[in-house]
Coordinates of C-alpha atoms and ligand atoms in Angstrom, one line a residue:
M1 CA -37.6 4.1 12.1
I2 CA -36.4 6.9 14.4
T3 CA -32.9 6.9 15.3
R4 CA -32.4 7.8 19.2
F5 CA -29.3 9.6 19.5
S6 CA -29.2 8.1 23.4
Q7 CA -28.9 4.5 21.7
L8 CA -26.9 5.8 18.6
F9 CA -23.4 4.1 18.2
L10 CA -21.7 7.3 18.1
R11 CA -19.1 9.4 20.2
T12 CA -18.2 12.9 18.6
L13 CA -14.8 14.2 19.5
R14 CA -14.0 17.5 20.7
D15 CA -10.4 17.5 19.1
D16 CA -9.1 17.0 15.6
P17 CA -7.2 13.7 15.2
A18 CA -3.4 14.1 15.4
D19 CA -2.8 12.7 12.0
A20 CA -5.4 14.8 10.2
E21 CA -4.4 17.5 7.8
V22 CA -7.4 18.3 5.5
P23 CA -10.7 19.6 6.9
S24 CA -12.9 16.6 5.5
H25 CA -10.4 14.1 7.6
K26 CA -10.7 15.9 10.6
L27 CA -14.5 16.4 10.5
L28 CA -15.6 12.8 9.6
V29 CA -13.5 11.6 12.3
R30 CA -14.6 14.3 14.9
A31 CA -18.1 13.6 13.9
G32 CA -17.8 9.9 14.4
Y33 CA -18.4 8.7 10.7
V34 CA -15.2 6.9 10.1
R35 CA -12.5 5.5 12.3
R36 CA -9.0 4.5 11.7
I37 CA -7.7 1.0 11.9
A38 CA -4.4 1.3 9.8
P39 CA -3.1 3.9 7.3
G40 CA -5.6 4.3 4.5
I41 CA -7.8 1.7 6.1
Y42 CA -11.1 2.9 7.8
S43 CA -14.2 1.4 9.5
W44 CA -17.2 3.1 8.7
L45 CA -19.5 3.8 11.8
P46 CA -23.5 4.2 11.4
L47 CA -23.4 7.9 10.1
G48 CA -20.7 7.1 7.7
L49 CA -22.2 3.9 6.4
R50 CA -25.4 5.6 5.8
V51 CA -23.7 8.4 3.7
L52 CA -21.7 5.7 2.0
R53 CA -24.8 4.0 1.1
N54 CA -26.4 7.0 -0.2
V55 CA -23.8 7.9 -2.8
E56 CA -23.7 4.1 -3.8
Q57 CA -27.4 4.5 -4.4
V58 CA -27.1 7.5 -6.6
V59 CA -24.1 5.8 -8.6
R60 CA -26.4 2.8 -8.9
E61 CA -29.4 4.5 -10.3
E62 CA -27.6 6.5 -12.9
M63 CA -25.7 3.1 -14.0
N64 CA -29.1 1.4 -14.0
A65 CA -30.3 4.4 -16.2
I66 CA -27.9 3.8 -19.1
G67 CA -28.6 -0.1 -19.2
G68 CA -25.7 -1.2 -16.6
Q69 CA -26.2 -4.3 -15.0
E70 CA -24.7 -4.8 -11.6
I71 CA -22.9 -7.8 -10.6
L72 CA -20.2 -8.5 -8.1
L73 CA -16.5 -10.1 -8.8
P74 CA -14.4 -11.2 -6.2
A75 CA -11.7 -8.8 -4.6
L76 CA -9.4 -11.8 -3.8
L77 CA -8.0 -12.8 -7.1
P78 CA -5.6 -15.4 -8.9
R79 CA -2.5 -14.2 -10.2
E80 CA -2.8 -15.8 -13.8
P81 CA -5.3 -13.3 -15.4
Y82 CA -3.2 -10.2 -14.3
E83 CA 0.0 -12.3 -15.5
S84 CA -1.6 -12.3 -18.9
T85 CA -1.6 -8.8 -19.1
N86 CA 1.7 -8.3 -17.2
R87 CA 0.0 -6.1 -14.6
W88 CA 1.1 -8.5 -12.0
T89 CA 4.3 -6.9 -12.4
E90 CA 3.5 -3.3 -14.1
Y91 CA 1.4 -2.8 -11.0
G92 CA 4.6 -2.8 -8.8
D93 CA 4.4 -2.2 -5.1
G94 CA 0.8 -0.8 -5.5
L95 CA -0.7 -4.3 -5.7
F96 CA -1.6 -6.3 -2.5
R97 CA 0.0 -9.9 -3.2
L98 CA -0.7 -12.9 -1.0
K99 CA -0.3 -16.6 -1.2
D100 CA -2.9 -19.3 -0.3
R101 CA -2.2 -22.3 1.7
K102 CA -1.0 -24.4 -1.1
G103 CA 1.7 -21.5 -2.1
A104 CA -0.3 -20.0 -5.1
D105 CA 0.1 -16.5 -5.8
M106 CA -3.1 -14.4 -5.0
M107 CA -3.9 -10.7 -5.0
L108 CA -6.4 -8.2 -3.8
G109 CA -7.9 -6.6 -7.0
P110 CA -7.0 -2.9 -7.5
T111 CA -9.4 -2.6 -10.7
H112 CA -11.2 -5.5 -12.6
E113 CA -10.5 -5.1 -16.5
E114 CA -9.0 -8.5 -16.7
I115 CA -12.0 -10.2 -14.8
F116 CA -14.8 -8.7 -16.6
A117 CA -13.1 -9.4 -20.1
L118 CA -12.8 -13.0 -18.8
T119 CA -16.4 -13.0 -17.5
V120 CA -18.0 -11.7 -20.8
K121 CA -15.8 -14.3 -22.7
G122 CA -17.4 -17.1 -20.7
E123 CA -20.8 -16.1 -21.3
Y124 CA -21.1 -14.5 -24.7
N125 CA -20.4 -15.8 -28.0
S126 CA -22.5 -14.1 -30.6
Y127 CA -22.4 -10.4 -31.9
K128 CA -26.3 -10.5 -31.2
D129 CA -25.2 -10.7 -27.3
L130 CA -23.6 -7.1 -27.5
P131 CA -23.3 -4.6 -26.7
V132 CA -23.3 -5.0 -22.8
I133 CA -22.4 -2.8 -19.8
L134 CA -21.5 -4.5 -16.7
Y135 CA -20.7 -2.8 -13.3
Q136 CA -20.1 -3.6 -9.7
I137 CA -19.7 -1.6 -6.6
Q138 CA -17.0 -3.1 -4.6
T139 CA -14.1 -2.7 -2.3
K140 CA -10.7 -2.3 -4.0
Y141 CA -7.2 -2.7 -2.7
R142 CA -4.0 -0.5 -3.7
D143 CA -1.1 -0.4 -1.4
E144 CA -0.8 3.6 -2.1
E145 CA 2.7 4.9 -1.5
R146 CA 1.1 7.9 0.6
P147 CA -2.5 7.0 1.8
R148 CA -3.7 10.2 2.7
A149 CA -6.6 12.4 4.1
G150 CA -8.6 9.6 5.7
I151 CA -11.0 8.0 3.2
L152 CA -9.7 10.4 0.2
R153 CA -6.8 8.2 -0.6
G154 CA -7.4 4.7 1.2
R155 CA -5.5 1.5 0.7
E156 CA -9.0 0.0 0.8
F157 CA -11.7 1.9 -0.9
V158 CA -15.1 1.5 -2.5
M159 CA -15.3 1.9 -6.3
K160 CA -17.9 1.9 -8.8
D161 CA -16.3 0.3 -11.9
S162 CA -18.2 -0.6 -15.1
Y163 CA -17.0 -2.0 -18.3
S164 CA -18.6 -1.8 -21.6
F165 CA -18.0 -4.4 -24.5
D166 CA -18.9 -3.9 -28.1
T167 CA -18.4 -5.5 -31.6
T168 CA -17.4 -2.0 -33.0
D169 CA -15.4 1.3 -32.5
E170 CA -18.7 3.3 -32.9
G171 CA -20.2 1.1 -30.2
L172 CA -17.4 1.9 -27.6
S173 CA -17.8 5.5 -28.3
E174 CA -21.4 5.3 -27.5
A175 CA -20.8 3.6 -24.2
Y176 CA -18.2 6.1 -23.5
G177 CA -20.9 8.9 -24.1
K178 CA -23.4 7.5 -21.9
H179 CA -21.0 7.0 -19.0
R180 CA -19.6 10.6 -19.4
A181 CA -23.6 11.9 -19.4
A182 CA -24.1 9.5 -16.3
Y183 CA -21.0 10.8 -14.5
Q184 CA -22.3 14.5 -15.1
K185 CA -25.8 13.5 -13.6
I186 CA -24.2 11.7 -10.6
F187 CA -21.9 14.7 -9.7
A188 CA -24.7 17.0 -10.1
R189 CA -27.0 15.0 -7.7
L190 CA -24.3 14.8 -5.4
N191 CA -23.7 18.6 -5.4
V192 CA -19.9 18.2 -6.6
E193 CA -18.4 21.1 -8.2
H194 CA -16.1 19.6 -10.7
V195 CA -14.4 19.6 -14.3
I196 CA -13.9 17.2 -16.9
V197 CA -10.3 17.2 -18.1
S198 CA -8.3 15.0 -20.7
A199 CA -6.2 12.4 -18.9
T200 CA -3.4 10.3 -19.6
S201 CA -4.0 6.6 -19.9
G202 CA -1.5 5.4 -17.0
A203 CA -1.3 1.8 -16.3
M204 CA -4.7 1.1 -18.2
G205 CA -3.4 1.5 -21.6
G206 CA -5.8 2.6 -24.3
S207 CA -6.5 5.8 -25.8
A208 CA -9.2 8.3 -25.3
S209 CA -9.6 9.0 -21.7
E210 CA -11.3 11.6 -19.5
E211 CA -10.9 12.5 -15.6
F212 CA -13.8 14.1 -13.4
L213 CA -12.0 16.3 -11.1
A214 CA -13.6 17.7 -8.1
V215 CA -12.5 21.4 -7.7
S216 CA -10.4 21.4 -4.3
E217 CA -7.2 23.1 -3.1
V218 CA -6.6 19.8 -1.2
G219 CA -6.6 17.9 -4.6
E220 CA -3.5 16.0 -5.6
D221 CA -4.2 16.5 -9.3
T222 CA -3.3 19.8 -11.2
Y223 CA -5.0 20.5 -14.2
V224 CA -5.1 23.4 -16.7
H225 CA -8.1 25.1 -18.3
S226 CA -8.4 27.8 -20.7
T227 CA -9.7 31.1 -19.8
E228 CA -11.8 31.5 -23.0
S229 CA -13.0 28.0 -24.1
D230 CA -13.9 24.4 -22.2
Y231 CA -10.4 23.0 -23.0
A232 CA -9.0 21.4 -19.7
A233 CA -6.4 18.8 -19.1
N234 CA -4.9 17.1 -16.1
V235 CA -1.1 18.4 -16.2
E236 CA -0.2 14.5 -16.2
A237 CA -1.3 14.4 -19.7
V238 CA 0.9 17.3 -20.5
V239 CA 3.8 17.5 -18.2
T240 CA 7.0 16.0 -19.3
P241 CA 8.7 14.4 -16.3
A242 CA 12.4 14.4 -16.3
P243 CA 13.6 11.8 -18.8
P244 CA 16.6 9.3 -17.9
A245 CA 19.7 10.0 -19.8
I246 CA 20.0 8.6 -23.1
E247 CA 22.2 7.5 -25.6
L248 CA 22.0 9.3 -28.9
D249 CA 24.9 7.4 -30.4
G250 CA 23.5 5.1 -33.2
L251 CA 20.5 6.8 -34.3
P252 CA 20.6 8.5 -37.5
A253 CA 20.3 12.2 -37.9
A254 CA 16.9 13.3 -38.9
Q255 CA 15.7 15.9 -40.8
V256 CA 15.7 19.4 -39.5
F257 CA 13.1 22.1 -40.6
D258 CA 12.9 25.0 -38.8
T259 CA 9.8 26.6 -40.2
P260 CA 6.6 26.6 -38.0
D261 CA 4.5 25.9 -40.9
A262 CA 3.7 22.6 -42.2
P263 CA 6.6 21.3 -44.3
T264 CA 6.5 21.8 -48.1
I265 CA 5.8 18.9 -50.2
D266 CA 9.3 18.9 -51.3
T267 CA 10.3 18.1 -47.8
L268 CA 7.8 15.1 -47.7
V269 CA 9.1 13.9 -50.7
A270 CA 12.7 14.2 -49.8
W271 CA 11.9 12.4 -46.6
A272 CA 10.1 9.6 -48.5
N273 CA 13.0 9.3 -50.9
E274 CA 15.5 8.8 -48.0
G275 CA 13.3 6.0 -47.1
A276 CA 12.6 6.6 -43.4
D277 CA 12.9 3.2 -42.0
G278 CA 9.2 3.3 -40.5
A279 CA 6.8 0.7 -40.1
S280 CA 4.7 -0.2 -43.1
V281 CA 0.9 0.4 -42.6
L282 CA -2.4 0.0 -44.4
G283 CA -4.2 3.1 -45.1
R284 CA -6.5 4.5 -47.7
E285 CA -5.4 7.0 -50.5
V286 CA -5.5 10.4 -49.9
T287 CA -8.0 12.3 -52.1
A288 CA -8.3 15.9 -52.7
G289 CA -10.0 17.7 -49.8
D290 CA -8.8 15.2 -47.1
T291 CA -7.9 16.9 -44.1
L292 CA -5.1 15.7 -41.9
K293 CA -6.3 15.5 -38.4
N294 CA -5.6 13.3 -35.4
I295 CA -3.9 10.7 -38.0
L296 CA -0.9 9.3 -38.8
V297 CA 0.7 10.0 -42.2
K298 CA 2.5 7.6 -44.4
T299 CA 4.2 8.1 -48.0
R300 CA 5.7 6.0 -50.8
V301 CA 7.4 6.6 -53.8
P302 CA 5.2 5.3 -56.5
G303 CA 5.8 1.6 -56.6
G304 CA 7.7 1.5 -53.6
D305 CA 6.9 0.3 -49.9
W306 CA 4.9 2.6 -47.9
E307 CA 6.7 4.4 -45.3
L308 CA 5.2 5.7 -42.0
L309 CA 6.0 9.4 -42.2
G310 CA 4.4 11.6 -39.5
V311 CA 1.8 12.5 -37.1
G312 CA -1.0 14.9 -38.1
V313 CA -1.9 17.8 -35.5
P314 CA -4.9 17.7 -33.6
G315 CA -8.0 20.0 -33.7
D316 CA -7.9 23.3 -35.6
R317 CA -4.4 22.7 -36.9
E318 CA -6.0 20.7 -39.9
V319 CA -3.6 20.5 -42.8
D320 CA -5.6 20.8 -45.9
F321 CA -4.4 18.4 -48.5
K322 CA -6.0 20.5 -51.3
R323 CA -3.1 22.6 -50.9
L324 CA -0.6 19.9 -51.0
E325 CA -2.4 18.0 -54.0
A326 CA -0.9 19.9 -56.7
S327 CA 2.4 18.7 -55.7
L328 CA 1.6 15.1 -54.9
E329 CA 3.1 13.3 -57.8
P330 CA 6.2 11.4 -56.9
T331 CA 4.9 10.7 -53.6
E332 CA 1.3 9.1 -52.5
V333 CA 0.2 10.2 -49.2
A334 CA -2.1 7.9 -47.3
L335 CA -4.0 8.3 -44.0
L336 CA -3.9 6.0 -40.9
E337 CA -7.2 6.3 -39.3
A338 CA -7.6 7.1 -35.4
E339 CA -8.7 3.5 -34.9
D340 CA -5.6 2.2 -36.4
F341 CA -3.7 3.8 -33.4
A342 CA -4.1 0.9 -31.3
K343 CA -1.8 -1.0 -33.4
Y344 CA 1.0 1.7 -32.7
P345 CA 0.6 2.1 -29.0
F346 CA 4.0 3.5 -28.9
L347 CA 3.2 6.2 -31.4
V348 CA 0.3 7.3 -29.4
K349 CA 2.0 7.5 -26.5
G350 CA 4.6 9.7 -28.0
Y351 CA 1.9 11.9 -29.8
I352 CA 0.0 13.0 -26.7
G353 CA 2.9 13.6 -24.7
P354 CA 5.3 16.6 -25.2
K355 CA 4.7 20.0 -24.1
A356 CA 5.1 21.2 -27.6
L357 CA 2.6 19.3 -29.0
L358 CA 0.4 21.0 -26.4
A359 CA 1.3 24.0 -27.5
N360 CA 0.9 22.8 -31.2
E361 CA 4.2 23.5 -31.9
V362 CA 5.4 20.0 -32.9
R363 CA 4.4 19.4 -36.7
Y364 CA 5.7 16.1 -37.6
L365 CA 6.9 13.1 -36.1
V366 CA 9.1 11.1 -38.5
D367 CA 11.5 8.1 -38.5
P368 CA 10.1 5.8 -35.7
R369 CA 12.6 2.9 -35.0
V370 CA 13.4 0.5 -32.1
V371 CA 16.8 0.5 -30.6
D372 CA 17.7 -2.1 -27.8
G373 CA 13.8 -2.2 -27.1
T374 CA 13.5 1.3 -26.9
A375 CA 11.1 3.1 -29.4
W376 CA 12.4 6.5 -30.8
I377 CA 11.1 8.9 -33.0
T378 CA 12.5 12.0 -34.6
G379 CA 10.4 15.1 -34.3
A380 CA 10.4 18.8 -34.9
D381 CA 8.8 21.7 -33.6
A382 CA 9.4 25.6 -33.7
Q383 CA 12.6 25.3 -31.9
G384 CA 14.3 22.5 -34.2
Q385 CA 14.7 18.8 -34.1
H386 CA 13.9 16.5 -31.2
V387 CA 14.6 12.8 -30.5
V388 CA 11.8 11.6 -28.7
N389 CA 11.8 8.5 -26.2
L390 CA 8.5 6.8 -27.0
T391 CA 8.8 3.8 -24.7
A392 CA 9.1 6.3 -21.8
G393 CA 6.0 7.7 -23.3
R394 CA 6.6 11.4 -22.6
D395 CA 10.3 12.0 -22.4
F396 CA 11.5 14.5 -24.6
V397 CA 15.0 15.3 -25.4
A398 CA 16.5 18.0 -27.6
D399 CA 19.8 17.9 -29.1
G400 CA 20.8 15.5 -26.6
T401 CA 20.2 17.8 -23.7
I402 CA 17.1 17.0 -21.4
E403 CA 14.3 19.1 -21.6
A404 CA 11.6 18.9 -18.7
A405 CA 8.6 20.3 -20.5
E406 CA 5.8 21.9 -18.4
V407 CA 2.9 23.8 -18.9
R408 CA 2.3 26.7 -16.3
D409 CA 0.0 29.5 -15.9
G410 CA -0.4 31.9 -18.7
D411 CA 0.7 29.4 -21.6
A412 CA -1.3 29.8 -24.7
S413 CA -4.3 27.2 -24.6
P414 CA -3.7 24.5 -27.5
D415 CA -6.9 25.2 -28.8
G416 CA -5.9 28.7 -29.7
K417 CA -8.5 30.1 -27.4
G418 CA -7.2 32.1 -24.3
V419 CA -4.6 31.0 -22.0
L420 CA -3.8 28.2 -19.6
R421 CA -4.9 28.6 -15.9
S422 CA -4.0 25.8 -13.2
A423 CA -6.0 24.6 -10.4
R424 CA -6.0 21.7 -8.1
G425 CA -8.8 18.9 -8.2
I426 CA -9.5 15.5 -6.8
E427 CA -10.2 12.6 -9.1
I428 CA -13.6 11.3 -8.6
G429 CA -14.3 9.4 -12.0
H430 CA -12.3 8.5 -14.9
I431 CA -13.2 7.1 -18.2
F432 CA -11.6 5.3 -20.8
Q433 CA -12.0 3.7 -24.4
L434 CA -9.6 0.9 -23.8
G435 CA -10.0 -0.8 -27.3
R436 CA -8.8 -4.2 -27.6
K437 CA -6.0 -4.3 -24.8
Y438 CA -7.8 -6.6 -22.7
T439 CA -9.9 -8.4 -25.2
D440 CA -7.0 -9.2 -27.1
A441 CA -5.0 -10.9 -24.3
F442 CA -7.8 -13.1 -23.6
E443 CA -9.0 -13.5 -27.2
V444 CA -12.4 -12.3 -26.3
D445 CA -14.2 -13.0 -29.5
V446 CA -17.7 -13.4 -30.7
L447 CA -19.2 -14.8 -33.9
G448 CA -20.0 -11.9 -36.2
E449 CA -22.7 -11.4 -38.6
N450 CA -20.8 -13.0 -41.5
G451 CA -19.9 -16.0 -39.4
K452 CA -16.3 -14.8 -38.6
P453 CA -15.1 -14.0 -35.3
V454 CA -15.2 -10.5 -33.9
R455 CA -12.7 -9.2 -31.4
L456 CA -14.4 -7.1 -28.7
T457 CA -13.7 -3.5 -28.0
Q458 CA -13.7 -2.6 -24.2
G459 CA -14.3 0.5 -22.1
S460 CA -13.5 1.0 -18.6
Y461 CA -15.3 3.6 -16.0
G462 CA -14.6 4.2 -12.4
V463 CA -16.1 6.5 -9.6
G464 CA -14.5 6.9 -6.3
V465 CA -17.5 6.0 -4.3
S466 CA -15.9 6.2 -0.9
R467 CA -13.7 8.9 -1.9
L468 CA -16.9 11.1 -2.8
V469 CA -17.9 10.8 1.0
A470 CA -14.9 12.7 1.5
V471 CA -15.3 14.9 -1.4
I472 CA -18.6 16.2 -0.6
A473 CA -17.4 16.9 3.0
E474 CA -14.3 18.8 1.8
Q475 CA -16.6 21.0 -0.6
Q476 CA -19.5 21.6 1.7
H477 CA -18.1 21.8 5.3
D478 CA -18.0 25.2 7.2
D479 CA -16.0 26.1 10.5
K480 CA -18.7 24.4 12.5
G481 CA -18.8 21.2 10.9
L482 CA -20.2 19.0 8.0
R483 CA -23.1 20.0 5.7
W484 CA -24.6 17.4 3.6
P485 CA -26.9 17.9 0.6
K486 CA -30.2 16.5 0.8
G487 CA -30.6 12.9 -0.1
I488 CA -26.8 12.3 0.7
A489 CA -27.2 13.2 4.6
P490 CA -27.1 10.4 7.1
F491 CA -30.5 11.7 8.2
D492 CA -33.1 14.0 6.3
V493 CA -34.1 15.7 9.7
H494 CA -32.3 16.3 13.1
V495 CA -35.0 17.0 15.8
V496 CA -33.2 18.4 18.6
I497 CA -34.7 18.3 22.2
A498 CA -33.7 21.4 23.8
N499 CA -36.2 21.8 26.6
K500 CA -36.6 19.8 29.8
D501 CA -40.2 20.3 29.9
E502 CA -42.2 16.8 29.6
G503 CA -44.6 18.3 27.5
A504 CA -41.9 19.4 25.0
W505 CA -40.4 16.1 25.2
S506 CA -43.2 14.1 24.1
G507 CA -44.2 16.8 21.7
A508 CA -40.7 16.4 20.0
E509 CA -41.3 12.5 20.2
S510 CA -44.6 12.7 18.2
L511 CA -43.1 15.2 15.7
A512 CA -40.5 12.9 15.0
A513 CA -42.8 10.1 14.8
E514 CA -44.8 12.1 12.2
L515 CA -41.7 12.7 10.1
D516 CA -40.8 9.2 10.3
G517 CA -44.3 8.3 9.1
A518 CA -43.9 10.6 6.3
G519 CA -41.0 8.6 5.0
L520 CA -38.1 10.7 6.4
Q521 CA -34.8 9.6 8.1
V522 CA -35.1 11.0 11.6
L523 CA -32.6 11.6 14.1
L524 CA -33.9 12.6 17.5
D525 CA -31.4 13.9 20.1
D526 CA -32.9 12.6 23.2
R527 CA -29.9 12.8 25.2
K528 CA -30.0 14.2 28.6
A529 CA -27.0 16.7 27.8
S530 CA -27.2 20.6 27.5
P531 CA -28.8 22.2 24.6
G532 CA -25.1 23.7 24.1
I533 CA -23.7 20.5 23.6
K534 CA -26.6 19.3 21.3
F535 CA -26.5 22.2 19.1
K536 CA -22.6 21.7 18.5
D537 CA -23.2 18.0 17.4
S538 CA -26.0 19.2 15.3
E539 CA -23.5 21.4 13.4
L540 CA -20.9 18.9 13.3
L541 CA -22.9 16.1 12.1
G542 CA -24.3 18.3 9.3
V543 CA -27.8 17.0 8.6
P544 CA -29.4 19.5 6.3
T545 CA -32.5 20.2 8.4
V546 CA -32.5 20.8 12.2
V547 CA -35.7 21.1 14.2
V548 CA -35.3 22.6 17.8
V549 CA -37.7 21.9 20.1
G550 CA -36.6 24.5 22.9
R551 CA -37.9 27.4 24.5
G552 CA -40.7 28.5 22.2
W553 CA -42.5 25.3 22.8
A554 CA -44.5 26.9 25.5
D555 CA -45.6 29.7 22.8
G556 CA -46.5 26.7 20.1
V557 CA -43.4 27.3 18.0
V558 CA -40.3 25.2 17.0
E559 CA -36.9 26.6 15.2
L560 CA -36.2 25.5 12.0
R561 CA -32.6 25.5 11.1
D562 CA -31.0 25.1 7.8
R563 CA -27.6 23.8 8.1
L564 CA -26.4 24.7 4.6
T565 CA -27.6 28.4 4.5
G566 CA -27.4 28.9 8.5
E567 CA -30.9 30.4 8.4
S568 CA -33.2 29.7 11.2
R569 CA -36.7 30.5 11.7
E570 CA -39.7 29.9 14.1
I571 CA -42.6 27.8 12.7
A572 CA -45.9 26.7 14.5
I573 CA -45.7 23.3 16.1
A574 CA -48.7 22.3 14.2
E575 CA -47.3 23.0 10.9
A576 CA -43.9 21.9 11.5
A577 CA -44.1 18.4 10.0
A578 CA -46.0 19.9 6.8
E579 CA -43.3 22.4 6.3
I580 CA -40.5 20.0 6.8
V581 CA -41.8 17.2 4.5
Ligands
ATP1 P1 -5.6 8.7 -8.3 O1 -5.0 9.6 -9.4 O2 -6.3 9.3 -7.2 O3 -4.7 7.9 -7.7 P2 -6.2 6.6 -10.3 O4 -6.1 7.3 -11.4 O5 -5.2 5.7 -9.5 O6 -6.5 7.9 -8.9 P3 -8.5 4.9 -11.1 O7 -7.5 3.7 -11.3 O8 -8.8 5.8 -12.4 O9 -7.8 5.6 -10.1 O10 -9.6 4.4 -10.3 C1 -11.2 5.1 -10.5 C2 -11.6 6.0 -9.5 O11 -11.3 5.4 -8.1 C3 -10.8 7.1 -9.3 O12 -11.0 8.1 -10.1 C4 -10.8 7.6 -7.8 O13 -12.0 8.4 -7.9 C5 -11.0 6.3 -7.1 N1 -9.7 5.9 -6.5 C6 -8.5 5.7 -6.9 N2 -7.7 5.3 -5.9 C7 -8.2 5.5 -4.7 C8 -7.9 5.5 -3.4 N3 -6.4 5.0 -3.1 N4 -8.9 5.6 -2.3 C9 -10.2 6.3 -2.9 N5 -10.5 6.2 -3.9 C10 -9.8 5.9 -5.0
MG2 MG1 -3.6 6.0 -8.2
MG3 MG1 -5.3 9.4 -11.7
MG4 MG1 -7.5 7.5 -12.8

């Protein structure tokens, strides 16, 4: 069906809205794509809705391509499931809470890990049912502290959220990998320039997590990337916020070592003998050739209890156990595999945090303990000994003085390749390997192959669908207006009638009909406005292909304008449709 501008529910504005700071916000409002109802709450008008639906469709196709099954959960939710996971409280002011007529607590869903876990629990009971990927494209609610830039940070917004459920950790990694690849395809199809960065897990919990950030100066996220490798991380994952003052009294002094090299086996033995009062954990024995990589280490004096001793350094800083083997005698060292990290979330939190670790300076964290509900661990880096507050996650305190560690431009990249540069980005996607945080909370088990129950492991993967509309506008606009990629634009072609001649008018109509017949979405500017006004609007609206039926009509030509490149050329009327399709 041809859309006639004269009938279209659209009024473009000459001036920028007073509350708009970023270009995408100004343009989407001026071009009549969205209208503000309240801070962070917007209506989608015809053109905006078309773009939103197109973005949704790309996301849907790529989710279906990895075997995702679309479902739709309610946005209005009861309190209880979120109470079970403590998120009713943890979400703080960000959660929209309300009461029903009977006084029961209700909420508007900000994200749906809980409900998906419960949904799977309700339907599946055998390992044979797994794996499964479920997703929805749905309206989410978050009472953002600073709703900003129109639909870029809304309080009501559209998200694609998917969740994978598996019986094994390998299955979870596979589902994570599928989503990572699908997201790369989605953002490529949407023409969004982006980077993939390591991220913190935030309120979600869990371990492995990456964000997709659209490169943009107006972004609220800062990331660092190496000049010589593909290392990139959100600074949230590496910056240490100023910690609260802490009471160091009562914490036993820890071993200090001042060498930047791995401690000698004698040091390890000394620690073990002095009996770090750490958790006793199960692990396998170390054999010659084992490497210390992304693992926790524990030791014991033969015959004694296992003691948690330290945390291995990641990446290329592997410690070769062969080197230590010779002196392993009075102490055995065992490895705790990464999959066991979930049992010690407080350690993992501390492990991924401090700047010193990013710079590969932290060698060992020893002596974990809990004092008055706060988990502490003693660590050491090249500067000496530190006591780390693990409960707070990333607080880092040296010798009782507070140190707020930050990375800046020019720091060495943690992978040893190149230096770090910082840039701004807008979060457009986020993938998490949640593990069993939510399935534990709801005891989501299936019967395993051996007849015993197996606890499922979960992944959570989000795409900011409505945010992407603003992101594309932000990355693609010019000073005249919006510029949509093909396939995302509200229309495929915008036919502008810029000639009062009746023949031109009916010629434009039949050209539009021909294009429409070929399956294109056609906007026909049939208003009785001046060509100047129509041209300005065509630039503002940003349809990729504009056909001007103007003065050239008499000579048998129309003008073809490419909104993205700004190029224009004349083509014969007879060939126009074939050329455009
Ligand atoms: P942000 O850091 O921008 O606040 P988030 O980390 O809180 O985002 P997630 O919980 O990871 O967001 O949600 C998944 C995706 O939903 C995000 O990657 C983002 O694209 C989108 N999103 C989150 N909050 C908003 C919002 N207020 N408005 C629009 N999109 C949002
Ligand atoms: Mg947020
Ligand atoms: Mg975020
Ligand atoms: Mg996120």
